Each structure stands twice: as structure tokens, then as C-alpha cells.
PDB file of C-alpha atoms in Angstrom:
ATOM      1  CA  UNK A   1      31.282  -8.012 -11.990  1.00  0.00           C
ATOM      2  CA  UNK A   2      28.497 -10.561 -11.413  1.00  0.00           C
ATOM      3  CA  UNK A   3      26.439 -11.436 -13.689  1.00  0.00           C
ATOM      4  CA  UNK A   4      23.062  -9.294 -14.058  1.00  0.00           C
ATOM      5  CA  UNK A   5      19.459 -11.340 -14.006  1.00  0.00           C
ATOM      6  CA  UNK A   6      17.256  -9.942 -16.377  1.00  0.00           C
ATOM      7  CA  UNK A   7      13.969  -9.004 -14.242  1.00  0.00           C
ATOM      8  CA  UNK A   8      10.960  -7.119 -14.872  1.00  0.00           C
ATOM      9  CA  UNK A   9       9.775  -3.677 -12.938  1.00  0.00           C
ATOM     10  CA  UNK A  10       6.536  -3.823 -11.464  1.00  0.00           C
ATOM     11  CA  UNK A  11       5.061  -0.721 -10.105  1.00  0.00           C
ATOM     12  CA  UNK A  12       2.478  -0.960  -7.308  1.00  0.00           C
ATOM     13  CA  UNK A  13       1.054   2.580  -5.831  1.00  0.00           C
ATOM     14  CA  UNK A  14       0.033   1.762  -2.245  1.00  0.00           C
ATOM     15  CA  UNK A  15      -1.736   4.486   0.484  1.00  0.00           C
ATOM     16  CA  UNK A  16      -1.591   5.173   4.247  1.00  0.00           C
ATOM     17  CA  UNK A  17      -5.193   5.936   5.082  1.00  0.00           C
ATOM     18  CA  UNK A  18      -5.265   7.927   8.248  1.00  0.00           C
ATOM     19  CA  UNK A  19      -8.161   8.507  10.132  1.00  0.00           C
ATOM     20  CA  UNK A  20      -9.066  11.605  12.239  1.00  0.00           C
ATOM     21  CA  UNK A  21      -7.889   9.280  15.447  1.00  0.00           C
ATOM     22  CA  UNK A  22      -4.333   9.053  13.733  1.00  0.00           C
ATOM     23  CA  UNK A  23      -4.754   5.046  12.960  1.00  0.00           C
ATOM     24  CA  UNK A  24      -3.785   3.649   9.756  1.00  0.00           C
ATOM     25  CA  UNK A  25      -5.599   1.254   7.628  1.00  0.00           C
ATOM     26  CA  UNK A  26      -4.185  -1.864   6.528  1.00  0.00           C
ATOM     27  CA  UNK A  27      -5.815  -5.021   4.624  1.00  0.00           C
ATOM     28  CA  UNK A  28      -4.791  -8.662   5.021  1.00  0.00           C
ATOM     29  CA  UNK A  29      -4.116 -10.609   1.901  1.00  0.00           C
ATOM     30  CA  UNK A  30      -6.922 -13.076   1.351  1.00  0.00           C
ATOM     31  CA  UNK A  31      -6.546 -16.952   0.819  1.00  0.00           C
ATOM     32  CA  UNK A  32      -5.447 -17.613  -2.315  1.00  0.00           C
ATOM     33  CA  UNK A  33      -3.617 -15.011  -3.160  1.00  0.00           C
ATOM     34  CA  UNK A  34       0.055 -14.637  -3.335  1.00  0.00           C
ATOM     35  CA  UNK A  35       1.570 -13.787   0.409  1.00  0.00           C
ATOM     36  CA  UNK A  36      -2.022 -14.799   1.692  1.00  0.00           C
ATOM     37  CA  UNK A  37      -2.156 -13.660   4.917  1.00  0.00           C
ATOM     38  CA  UNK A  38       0.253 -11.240   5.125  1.00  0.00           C
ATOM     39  CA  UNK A  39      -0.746  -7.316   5.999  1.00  0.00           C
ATOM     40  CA  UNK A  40      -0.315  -4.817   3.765  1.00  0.00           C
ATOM     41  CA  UNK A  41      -1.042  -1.021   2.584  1.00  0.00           C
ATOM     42  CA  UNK A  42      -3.879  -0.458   0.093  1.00  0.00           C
ATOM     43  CA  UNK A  43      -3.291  -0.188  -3.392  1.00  0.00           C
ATOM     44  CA  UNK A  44      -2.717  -1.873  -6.231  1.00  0.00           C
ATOM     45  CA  UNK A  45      -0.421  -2.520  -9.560  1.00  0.00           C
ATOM     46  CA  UNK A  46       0.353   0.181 -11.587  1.00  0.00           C
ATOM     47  CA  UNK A  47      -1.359  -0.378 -15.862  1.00  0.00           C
ATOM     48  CA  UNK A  48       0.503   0.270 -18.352  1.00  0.00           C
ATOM     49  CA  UNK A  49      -0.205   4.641 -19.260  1.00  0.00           C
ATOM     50  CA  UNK A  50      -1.219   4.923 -15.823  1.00  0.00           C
ATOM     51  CA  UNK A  51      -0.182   7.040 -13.426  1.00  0.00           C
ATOM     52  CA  UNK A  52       0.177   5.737  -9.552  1.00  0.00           C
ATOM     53  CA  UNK A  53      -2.383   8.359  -8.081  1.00  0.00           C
ATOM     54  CA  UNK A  54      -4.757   7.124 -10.949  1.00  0.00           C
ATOM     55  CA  UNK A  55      -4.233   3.483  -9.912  1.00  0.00           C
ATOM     56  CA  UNK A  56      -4.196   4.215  -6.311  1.00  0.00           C
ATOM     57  CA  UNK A  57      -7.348   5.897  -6.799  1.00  0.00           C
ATOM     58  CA  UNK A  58      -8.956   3.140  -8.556  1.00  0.00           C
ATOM     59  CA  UNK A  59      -7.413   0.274  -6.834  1.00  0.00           C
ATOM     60  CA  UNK A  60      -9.206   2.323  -3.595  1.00  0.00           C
ATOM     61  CA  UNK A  61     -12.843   2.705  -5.449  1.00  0.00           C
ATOM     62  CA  UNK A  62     -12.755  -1.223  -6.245  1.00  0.00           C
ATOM     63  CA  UNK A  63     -11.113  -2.711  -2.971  1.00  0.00           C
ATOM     64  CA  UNK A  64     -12.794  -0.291  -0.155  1.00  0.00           C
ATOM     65  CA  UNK A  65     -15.595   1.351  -2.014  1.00  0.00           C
ATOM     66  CA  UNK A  66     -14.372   4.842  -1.426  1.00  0.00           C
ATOM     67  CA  UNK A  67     -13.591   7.880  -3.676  1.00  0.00           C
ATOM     68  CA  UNK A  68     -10.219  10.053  -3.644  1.00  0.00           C
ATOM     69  CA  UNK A  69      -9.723  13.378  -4.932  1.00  0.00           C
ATOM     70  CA  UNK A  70      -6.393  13.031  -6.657  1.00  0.00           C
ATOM     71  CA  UNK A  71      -5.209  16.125  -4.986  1.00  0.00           C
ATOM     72  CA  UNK A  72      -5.946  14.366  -1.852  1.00  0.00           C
ATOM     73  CA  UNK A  73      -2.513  12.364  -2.177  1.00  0.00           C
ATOM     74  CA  UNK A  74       0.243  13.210  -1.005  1.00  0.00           C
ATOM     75  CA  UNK A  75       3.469  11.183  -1.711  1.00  0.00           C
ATOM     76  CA  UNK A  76       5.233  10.146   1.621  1.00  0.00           C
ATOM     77  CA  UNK A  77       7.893   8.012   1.061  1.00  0.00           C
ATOM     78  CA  UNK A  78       9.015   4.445  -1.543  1.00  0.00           C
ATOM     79  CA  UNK A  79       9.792   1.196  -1.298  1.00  0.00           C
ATOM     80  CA  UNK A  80      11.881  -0.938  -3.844  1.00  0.00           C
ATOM     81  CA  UNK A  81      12.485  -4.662  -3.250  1.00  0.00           C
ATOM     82  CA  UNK A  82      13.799  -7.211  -5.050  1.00  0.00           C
ATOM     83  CA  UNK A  83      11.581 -10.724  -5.494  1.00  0.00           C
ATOM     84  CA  UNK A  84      12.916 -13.861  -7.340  1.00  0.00           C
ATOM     85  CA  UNK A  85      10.974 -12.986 -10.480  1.00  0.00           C
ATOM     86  CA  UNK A  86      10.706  -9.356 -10.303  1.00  0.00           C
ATOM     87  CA  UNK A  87      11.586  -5.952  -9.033  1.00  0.00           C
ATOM     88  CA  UNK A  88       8.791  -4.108  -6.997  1.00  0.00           C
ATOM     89  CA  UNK A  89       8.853  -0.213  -6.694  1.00  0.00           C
ATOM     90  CA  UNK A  90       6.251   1.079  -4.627  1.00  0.00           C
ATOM     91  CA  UNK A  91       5.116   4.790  -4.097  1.00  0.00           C
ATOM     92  CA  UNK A  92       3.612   5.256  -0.988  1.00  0.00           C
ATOM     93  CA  UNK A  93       0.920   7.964  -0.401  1.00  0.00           C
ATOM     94  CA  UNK A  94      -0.706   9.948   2.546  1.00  0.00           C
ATOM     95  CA  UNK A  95      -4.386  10.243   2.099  1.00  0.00           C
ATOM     96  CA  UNK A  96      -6.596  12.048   5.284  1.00  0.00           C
ATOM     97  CA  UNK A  97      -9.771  12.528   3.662  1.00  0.00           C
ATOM     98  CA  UNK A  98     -12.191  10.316   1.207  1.00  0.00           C
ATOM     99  CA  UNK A  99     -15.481   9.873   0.472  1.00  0.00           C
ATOM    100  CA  UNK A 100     -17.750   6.879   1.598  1.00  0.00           C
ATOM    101  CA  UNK A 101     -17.076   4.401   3.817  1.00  0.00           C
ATOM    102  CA  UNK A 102     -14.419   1.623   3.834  1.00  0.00           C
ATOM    103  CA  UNK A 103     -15.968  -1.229   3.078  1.00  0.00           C
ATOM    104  CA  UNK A 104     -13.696  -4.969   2.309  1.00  0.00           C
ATOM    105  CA  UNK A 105     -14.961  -5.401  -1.138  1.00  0.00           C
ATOM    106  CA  UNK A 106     -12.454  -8.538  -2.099  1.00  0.00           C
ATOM    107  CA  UNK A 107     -13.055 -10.652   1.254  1.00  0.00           C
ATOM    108  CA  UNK A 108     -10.194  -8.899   2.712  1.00  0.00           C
ATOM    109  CA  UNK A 109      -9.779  -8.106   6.641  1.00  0.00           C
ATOM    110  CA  UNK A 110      -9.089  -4.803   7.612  1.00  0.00           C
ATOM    111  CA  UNK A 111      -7.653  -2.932  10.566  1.00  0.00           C
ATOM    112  CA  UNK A 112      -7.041   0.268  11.449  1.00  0.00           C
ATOM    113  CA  UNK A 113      -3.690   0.593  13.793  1.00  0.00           C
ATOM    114  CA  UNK A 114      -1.700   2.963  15.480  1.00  0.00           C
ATOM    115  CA  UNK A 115       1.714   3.667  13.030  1.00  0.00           C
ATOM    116  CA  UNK A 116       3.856   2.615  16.329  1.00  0.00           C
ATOM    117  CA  UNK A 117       1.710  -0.745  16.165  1.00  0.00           C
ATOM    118  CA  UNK A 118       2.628  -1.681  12.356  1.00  0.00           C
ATOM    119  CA  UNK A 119       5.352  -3.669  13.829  1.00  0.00           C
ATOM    120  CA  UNK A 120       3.248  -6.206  14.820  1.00  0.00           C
ATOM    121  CA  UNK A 121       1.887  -7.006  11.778  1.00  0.00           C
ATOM    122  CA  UNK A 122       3.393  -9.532   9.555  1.00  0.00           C
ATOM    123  CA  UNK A 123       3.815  -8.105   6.054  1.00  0.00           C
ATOM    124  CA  UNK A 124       5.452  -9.042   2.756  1.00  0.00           C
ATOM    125  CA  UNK A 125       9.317  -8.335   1.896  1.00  0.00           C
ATOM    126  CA  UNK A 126       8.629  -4.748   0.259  1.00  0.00           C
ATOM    127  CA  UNK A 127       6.583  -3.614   3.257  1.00  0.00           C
ATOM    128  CA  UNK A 128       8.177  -4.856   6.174  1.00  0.00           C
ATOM    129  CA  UNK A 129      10.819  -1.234   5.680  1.00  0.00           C
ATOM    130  CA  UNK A 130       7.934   1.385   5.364  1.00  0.00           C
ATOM    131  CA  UNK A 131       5.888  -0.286   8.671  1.00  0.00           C
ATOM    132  CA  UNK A 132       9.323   0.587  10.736  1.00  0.00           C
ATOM    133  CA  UNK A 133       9.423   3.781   8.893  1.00  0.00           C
ATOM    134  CA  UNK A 134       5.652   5.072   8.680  1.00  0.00           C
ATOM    135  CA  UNK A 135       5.624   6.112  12.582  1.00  0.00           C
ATOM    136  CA  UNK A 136       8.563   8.649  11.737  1.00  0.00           C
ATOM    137  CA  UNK A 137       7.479   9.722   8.907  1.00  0.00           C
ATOM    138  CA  UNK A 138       3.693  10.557  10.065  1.00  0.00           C
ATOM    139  CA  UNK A 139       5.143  12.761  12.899  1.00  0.00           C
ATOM    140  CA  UNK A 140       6.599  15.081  10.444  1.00  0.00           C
TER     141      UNK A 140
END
């Protein structure tokens, strides 16, 4: 057997805001930032004694300014990938409703786009599965 690199597990909750039209919201990684300019879900890292739908929820209330009932979450699907320093899991949730408006409180760009279009949008490693994956899964 090979030998086995020692990596961390970082857990970051992300969420596929629909809208009443069916489009989902996605932000683009500002400048500056690791995989800057590069699409991605909403969300954020996990703390430590947290659970995802509490970081999801306020990972939401500090980037767009909006509120989530936790019971407003549903979990959808995962992604795990494997980056030179760490190991990301990622629970994905589906969130229709939310309070206030979305508003790009870090600088980010945002965009709200058909699941079919996701393709289109350049996105890091862990996301790249769940944007060919999302259309399938929303018509469920």
C-alpha cells in the first residue's frame, strides 16, 4: 500500500438558494481570496461545536444579509474533494424561502442562474461535481 499523507478535514456547509423563478444563486470569489474569481455556492466553514445548518445559517446572515429558519434546509446532496493541504467535505443544502433581501455584503458578485446554466460557470475543484449534478437533483 502507498503511503498515507496526513491531511486535515475541513467542513464547509454550502446552500442552493432557489428563487420562486427556479434560478439558483451563486457568488464569485472576490480578489484576494483563495480561488479568486471562481463561482461558487454560499456558505461558509464549518467552527469547531458547530453544526453545518448553524454555520450555513450564519455564513448566510453575514455574506447576503438574509435570515434562515433552520428548518428551512433541506440537505440535497455532498461533495468531498481532496486539495494539496486538506480534505474538503461539503454538505450541500436546498433553501426556497428566507427573509430579507440578498444583498453582497463581502464585495462579492452574485448571480442568479438557471441549474442547466451552472456549467458555464467556472468553479473550484469541490464544486465543479455538484454544478453537473444540481440540475438532476432539483428536478426531483
Amino acid at each position: 500500500m502507498g503511503e498515507r499523507r496526513e491531511r486535515s478535514i475541513v467542513i464547509v456547509a454550502a446552500c442552493a438558494l432557489l428563487n420562486e423563478a427556479g434560478a439558483v444563486l451563486i457568488a464569485k470569489r472576490p480578489l484576494g481570496r483563495p480561488l479568486a474569481g471562481l463561482w461558487e455556492f454560499p456558505g461558509g466553514k464549518v467552527e469547531a461545536g458547530e453544526e453545518p445548518e448553524e454555520a450555513l445559517i450564519r455564513e448566510l446572515a453575514e455574506e447576503l444579509g438574509i435570515e434562515i429558519a433552520k428548518g428551512d434546509l433541506t440537505p440535497l446532496t455532498f461533495a468531498s474533494h481532496a486539495y494539496p493541504d486538506f480534505h474538503l467535505l461539503m454538505p450541500v443544502y436546498l433553501c426556497r424561502r428566507w427573509r430579507g433581501s440578498i444583498t453582497a455584503n463581502e464585495g462579492q458578485e452574485l448571480a442568479f442562474v438557471r441549474p442547466e446554466e451552472l456549467r458555464r460557470y467556472g468553479m473550484p475543484p469541490a464544486d465543479e461535481p455538484l454544478k453537473i449534478a444540481l440540475p438532476g437533483l432539483l428536478r426531483v
